[in-house]
Amino acid sequence: CGDPGTCGSGVAGALDWMQQNQGRTNRSLIGYLEEKKTMSDKFCNSFTLGANTFASAFACMVWQREECISSIQARGFNMSTAEQILAAGKCLCSSACMVEEFFAMDGRLRLATYKVIDHQDCITAQWDHGTFEKWSRAQDAFGSFLKCLSADDNCKVIFESIYTQSDAACQ
């Protein structure tokens, strides 16, 4: 998986990112805190390989599932994590839940996700005025984001990670 003839260099870049960011990858947070362009370049660009066109690196990884699961496991991830990685990657590259807007460093709604995922203090009474204002503008969208994640089979792994690993005050 990632070799020419299977899914090519697009998948190799995604696998390299996952190995370099094992903490985020283990939490199904594929692409978290990258720029939108990096997300697109590494994970979500469409490409053609032989007679097949793939919407993203993860679409190709699902097509070559057995080989790619083995490649993910060879990089130190267990079988259940490998399955979650494929689902989270498919979620990232679909536009359904707007994951890039919440995950990317230049995403419009990154602050909301950052507060929860990186275990920032979620008690709004302790925030400065600027942080409170930003959260006030994003909280409805963040609620919709979580609802979308929880309702989508691929995105559910991201929802579960955010919810189970966030600070109790954030839950």
mmCIF file of C-alpha atoms in Angstrom:
data_model
loop_
_atom_site.group_PDB
_atom_site.id
_atom_site.type_symbol
_atom_site.label_atom_id
_atom_site.label_comp_id
_atom_site.label_asym_id
_atom_site.label_seq_id
_atom_site.Cartn_x
_atom_site.Cartn_y
_atom_site.Cartn_z
ATOM 1 C CA CYS A 1 0.000 0.000 0.000
ATOM 2 C CA GLY A 2 1.732 3.171 -1.126
ATOM 3 C CA ASP A 3 3.885 1.322 -3.638
ATOM 4 C CA PRO A 4 3.556 2.209 -7.321
ATOM 5 C CA GLY A 5 0.934 -0.091 -8.783
ATOM 6 C CA THR A 6 -1.259 -0.207 -5.686
ATOM 7 C CA CYS A 7 -2.179 3.224 -4.409
ATOM 8 C CA GLY A 8 0.957 5.148 -5.283
ATOM 9 C CA SER A 9 2.758 8.027 -3.626
ATOM 10 C CA GLY A 10 -0.459 9.734 -2.429
ATOM 11 C CA VAL A 11 -1.024 6.941 0.035
ATOM 12 C CA ALA A 12 2.651 6.823 0.971
ATOM 13 C CA GLY A 13 2.397 10.477 2.062
ATOM 14 C CA ALA A 14 -0.704 9.728 4.132
ATOM 15 C CA LEU A 15 0.987 6.720 5.755
ATOM 16 C CA ASP A 16 4.079 8.810 6.539
ATOM 17 C CA TRP A 17 1.893 11.501 8.147
ATOM 18 C CA MET A 18 0.080 8.906 10.252
ATOM 19 C CA GLN A 19 3.349 7.407 11.478
ATOM 20 C CA GLN A 20 4.804 10.840 12.316
ATOM 21 C CA ASN A 21 1.593 11.827 14.113
ATOM 22 C CA GLN A 22 0.809 8.581 15.923
ATOM 23 C CA GLY A 23 -0.860 10.293 18.882
ATOM 24 C CA ARG A 24 -3.360 12.055 16.650
ATOM 25 C CA THR A 25 -3.744 9.028 14.391
ATOM 26 C CA ASN A 26 -4.477 6.728 17.362
ATOM 27 C CA ARG A 27 -7.262 9.151 18.300
ATOM 28 C CA SER A 28 -8.700 9.069 14.730
ATOM 29 C CA LEU A 29 -7.785 12.739 14.279
ATOM 30 C CA ILE A 30 -6.374 12.386 10.765
ATOM 31 C CA GLY A 31 -5.057 15.708 9.474
ATOM 32 C CA TYR A 32 -5.740 17.546 12.746
ATOM 33 C CA LEU A 33 -3.890 20.891 13.041
ATOM 34 C CA GLU A 34 -2.604 20.833 9.462
ATOM 35 C CA GLU A 35 -3.339 23.567 6.933
ATOM 36 C CA LYS A 36 -6.242 22.918 4.545
ATOM 37 C CA LYS A 37 -3.791 22.728 1.638
ATOM 38 C CA THR A 38 -1.754 20.050 3.427
ATOM 39 C CA MET A 39 -4.932 18.083 4.160
ATOM 40 C CA SER A 40 -5.896 18.277 0.528
ATOM 41 C CA ASP A 41 -2.421 17.443 -0.801
ATOM 42 C CA LYS A 42 -1.704 14.563 1.590
ATOM 43 C CA PHE A 43 -5.125 13.009 1.992
ATOM 44 C CA CYS A 44 -7.945 14.299 -0.172
ATOM 45 C CA ASN A 45 -6.702 14.922 -3.722
ATOM 46 C CA SER A 46 -8.236 12.752 -6.394
ATOM 47 C CA PHE A 47 -5.867 10.789 -8.599
ATOM 48 C CA THR A 48 -5.872 8.152 -11.292
ATOM 49 C CA LEU A 49 -3.972 4.905 -11.022
ATOM 50 C CA GLY A 50 -4.166 2.740 -14.106
ATOM 51 C CA ALA A 51 -7.816 2.492 -15.122
ATOM 52 C CA ASN A 52 -9.079 3.577 -11.676
ATOM 53 C CA THR A 53 -9.767 7.092 -10.422
ATOM 54 C CA PHE A 54 -9.862 7.619 -6.665
ATOM 55 C CA ALA A 55 -11.430 10.541 -4.798
ATOM 56 C CA SER A 56 -8.706 10.457 -2.126
ATOM 57 C CA ALA A 57 -5.809 8.485 -0.696
ATOM 58 C CA PHE A 58 -8.256 6.852 1.704
ATOM 59 C CA ALA A 59 -10.585 5.795 -1.122
ATOM 60 C CA CYS A 60 -7.639 3.958 -2.661
ATOM 61 C CA MET A 61 -6.687 2.511 0.716
ATOM 62 C CA VAL A 62 -10.196 1.089 1.098
ATOM 63 C CA TRP A 63 -9.980 -0.337 -2.439
ATOM 64 C CA GLN A 64 -6.678 -2.023 -1.478
ATOM 65 C CA ARG A 65 -7.983 -2.746 2.036
ATOM 66 C CA GLU A 66 -6.045 -5.912 2.891
ATOM 67 C CA GLU A 67 -2.709 -4.595 1.716
ATOM 68 C CA CYS A 68 -3.272 -1.179 3.313
ATOM 69 C CA ILE A 69 -4.415 -2.618 6.655
ATOM 70 C CA SER A 70 -1.142 -4.592 6.670
ATOM 71 C CA SER A 71 0.829 -1.415 5.844
ATOM 72 C CA ILE A 72 -0.887 0.490 8.640
ATOM 73 C CA GLN A 73 -0.207 -2.335 11.079
ATOM 74 C CA ALA A 74 3.440 -2.468 9.965
ATOM 75 C CA ARG A 75 3.711 1.154 11.115
ATOM 76 C CA GLY A 76 2.767 0.166 14.661
ATOM 77 C CA PHE A 77 -1.021 0.398 14.662
ATOM 78 C CA ASN A 78 -3.259 -2.505 15.695
ATOM 79 C CA MET A 79 -6.041 -3.983 13.538
ATOM 80 C CA SER A 80 -8.932 -2.079 15.145
ATOM 81 C CA THR A 81 -6.992 1.181 14.935
ATOM 82 C CA ALA A 82 -6.261 0.525 11.259
ATOM 83 C CA GLU A 83 -9.990 0.131 10.554
ATOM 84 C CA GLN A 84 -10.704 3.356 12.469
ATOM 85 C CA ILE A 85 -7.985 5.185 10.528
ATOM 86 C CA LEU A 86 -9.592 4.229 7.224
ATOM 87 C CA ALA A 87 -13.014 5.388 8.432
ATOM 88 C CA ALA A 88 -11.646 8.673 9.839
ATOM 89 C CA GLY A 89 -9.763 9.340 6.614
ATOM 90 C CA LYS A 90 -12.886 8.784 4.538
ATOM 91 C CA CYS A 91 -14.722 11.190 6.850
ATOM 92 C CA LEU A 92 -11.993 13.831 6.549
ATOM 93 C CA CYS A 93 -12.140 13.702 2.773
ATOM 94 C CA SER A 94 -15.924 13.868 2.507
ATOM 95 C CA SER A 95 -17.585 17.238 2.739
ATOM 96 C CA ALA A 96 -20.487 15.929 4.831
ATOM 97 C CA CYS A 97 -19.416 17.170 8.279
ATOM 98 C CA MET A 98 -16.968 19.930 7.264
ATOM 99 C CA VAL A 99 -14.146 18.265 9.214
ATOM 100 C CA GLU A 100 -11.491 20.453 7.598
ATOM 101 C CA GLU A 101 -13.148 23.626 8.966
ATOM 102 C CA PHE A 102 -12.864 22.223 12.493
ATOM 103 C CA PHE A 103 -9.489 20.448 12.154
ATOM 104 C CA ALA A 104 -7.340 22.663 9.916
ATOM 105 C CA MET A 105 -5.101 25.384 11.383
ATOM 106 C CA ASP A 106 -6.725 27.782 8.930
ATOM 107 C CA GLY A 107 -10.229 26.368 9.415
ATOM 108 C CA ARG A 108 -12.959 28.860 10.248
ATOM 109 C CA LEU A 109 -14.096 26.889 13.310
ATOM 110 C CA ARG A 110 -10.808 25.453 14.586
ATOM 111 C CA LEU A 111 -10.935 27.222 17.950
ATOM 112 C CA ALA A 112 -13.989 25.259 19.075
ATOM 113 C CA THR A 113 -12.361 21.918 18.310
ATOM 114 C CA TYR A 114 -9.001 22.972 19.713
ATOM 115 C CA LYS A 115 -10.563 23.884 23.056
ATOM 116 C CA VAL A 116 -12.133 20.449 23.372
ATOM 117 C CA ILE A 117 -9.537 18.158 21.770
ATOM 118 C CA ASP A 118 -6.451 19.638 23.354
ATOM 119 C CA HIS A 119 -8.011 19.549 26.816
ATOM 120 C CA GLN A 120 -8.256 23.275 27.199
ATOM 121 C CA ASP A 121 -10.347 24.542 30.068
ATOM 122 C CA CYS A 122 -13.953 24.368 28.886
ATOM 123 C CA ILE A 123 -15.364 26.381 31.783
ATOM 124 C CA THR A 124 -16.364 29.546 29.967
ATOM 125 C CA ALA A 125 -16.388 31.661 33.133
ATOM 126 C CA GLN A 126 -12.594 31.309 33.195
ATOM 127 C CA TRP A 127 -12.022 32.453 29.597
ATOM 128 C CA ASP A 128 -10.865 35.895 28.547
ATOM 129 C CA HIS A 129 -13.332 38.048 26.615
ATOM 130 C CA GLY A 130 -11.817 37.300 23.168
ATOM 131 C CA THR A 131 -11.951 33.532 23.646
ATOM 132 C CA PHE A 132 -15.505 33.736 24.938
ATOM 133 C CA GLU A 133 -16.586 35.787 21.906
ATOM 134 C CA LYS A 134 -14.995 33.315 19.479
ATOM 135 C CA TRP A 135 -16.636 30.371 21.237
ATOM 136 C CA SER A 136 -20.013 32.130 21.240
ATOM 137 C CA ARG A 137 -19.837 32.452 17.458
ATOM 138 C CA ALA A 138 -18.741 28.823 16.977
ATOM 139 C CA GLN A 139 -20.672 26.822 19.573
ATOM 140 C CA ASP A 140 -23.799 26.178 17.486
ATOM 141 C CA ALA A 141 -21.688 25.097 14.531
ATOM 142 C CA PHE A 142 -19.618 22.855 16.820
ATOM 143 C CA GLY A 143 -22.792 21.207 18.125
ATOM 144 C CA SER A 144 -23.927 20.578 14.556
ATOM 145 C CA PHE A 145 -20.468 19.216 13.745
ATOM 146 C CA LEU A 146 -20.632 16.714 16.618
ATOM 147 C CA LYS A 147 -24.172 15.701 15.656
ATOM 148 C CA CYS A 148 -23.045 15.122 12.062
ATOM 149 C CA LEU A 149 -20.033 13.075 13.196
ATOM 150 C CA SER A 150 -22.177 10.907 15.455
ATOM 151 C CA ALA A 151 -24.687 10.174 12.662
ATOM 152 C CA ASP A 152 -22.185 9.136 9.963
ATOM 153 C CA ASP A 153 -20.740 5.607 10.052
ATOM 154 C CA ASN A 154 -17.259 6.739 8.975
ATOM 155 C CA CYS A 155 -17.221 9.889 11.096
ATOM 156 C CA LYS A 156 -18.443 8.173 14.248
ATOM 157 C CA VAL A 157 -14.863 7.165 15.139
ATOM 158 C CA ILE A 158 -13.887 10.836 15.246
ATOM 159 C CA PHE A 159 -16.940 11.703 17.366
ATOM 160 C CA GLU A 160 -16.156 8.922 19.840
ATOM 161 C CA SER A 161 -12.554 10.052 20.099
ATOM 162 C CA ILE A 162 -13.473 13.685 20.683
ATOM 163 C CA TYR A 163 -16.146 12.834 23.212
ATOM 164 C CA THR A 164 -14.369 10.122 25.196
ATOM 165 C CA GLN A 165 -10.994 11.857 25.340
ATOM 166 C CA SER A 166 -12.089 15.392 26.081
ATOM 167 C CA ASP A 167 -12.010 17.063 29.453
ATOM 168 C CA ALA A 168 -15.068 16.274 31.609
ATOM 169 C CA ALA A 169 -16.084 19.955 31.552
ATOM 170 C CA CYS A 170 -16.005 19.841 27.746
ATOM 171 C CA GLN A 171 -18.255 16.807 27.593
#
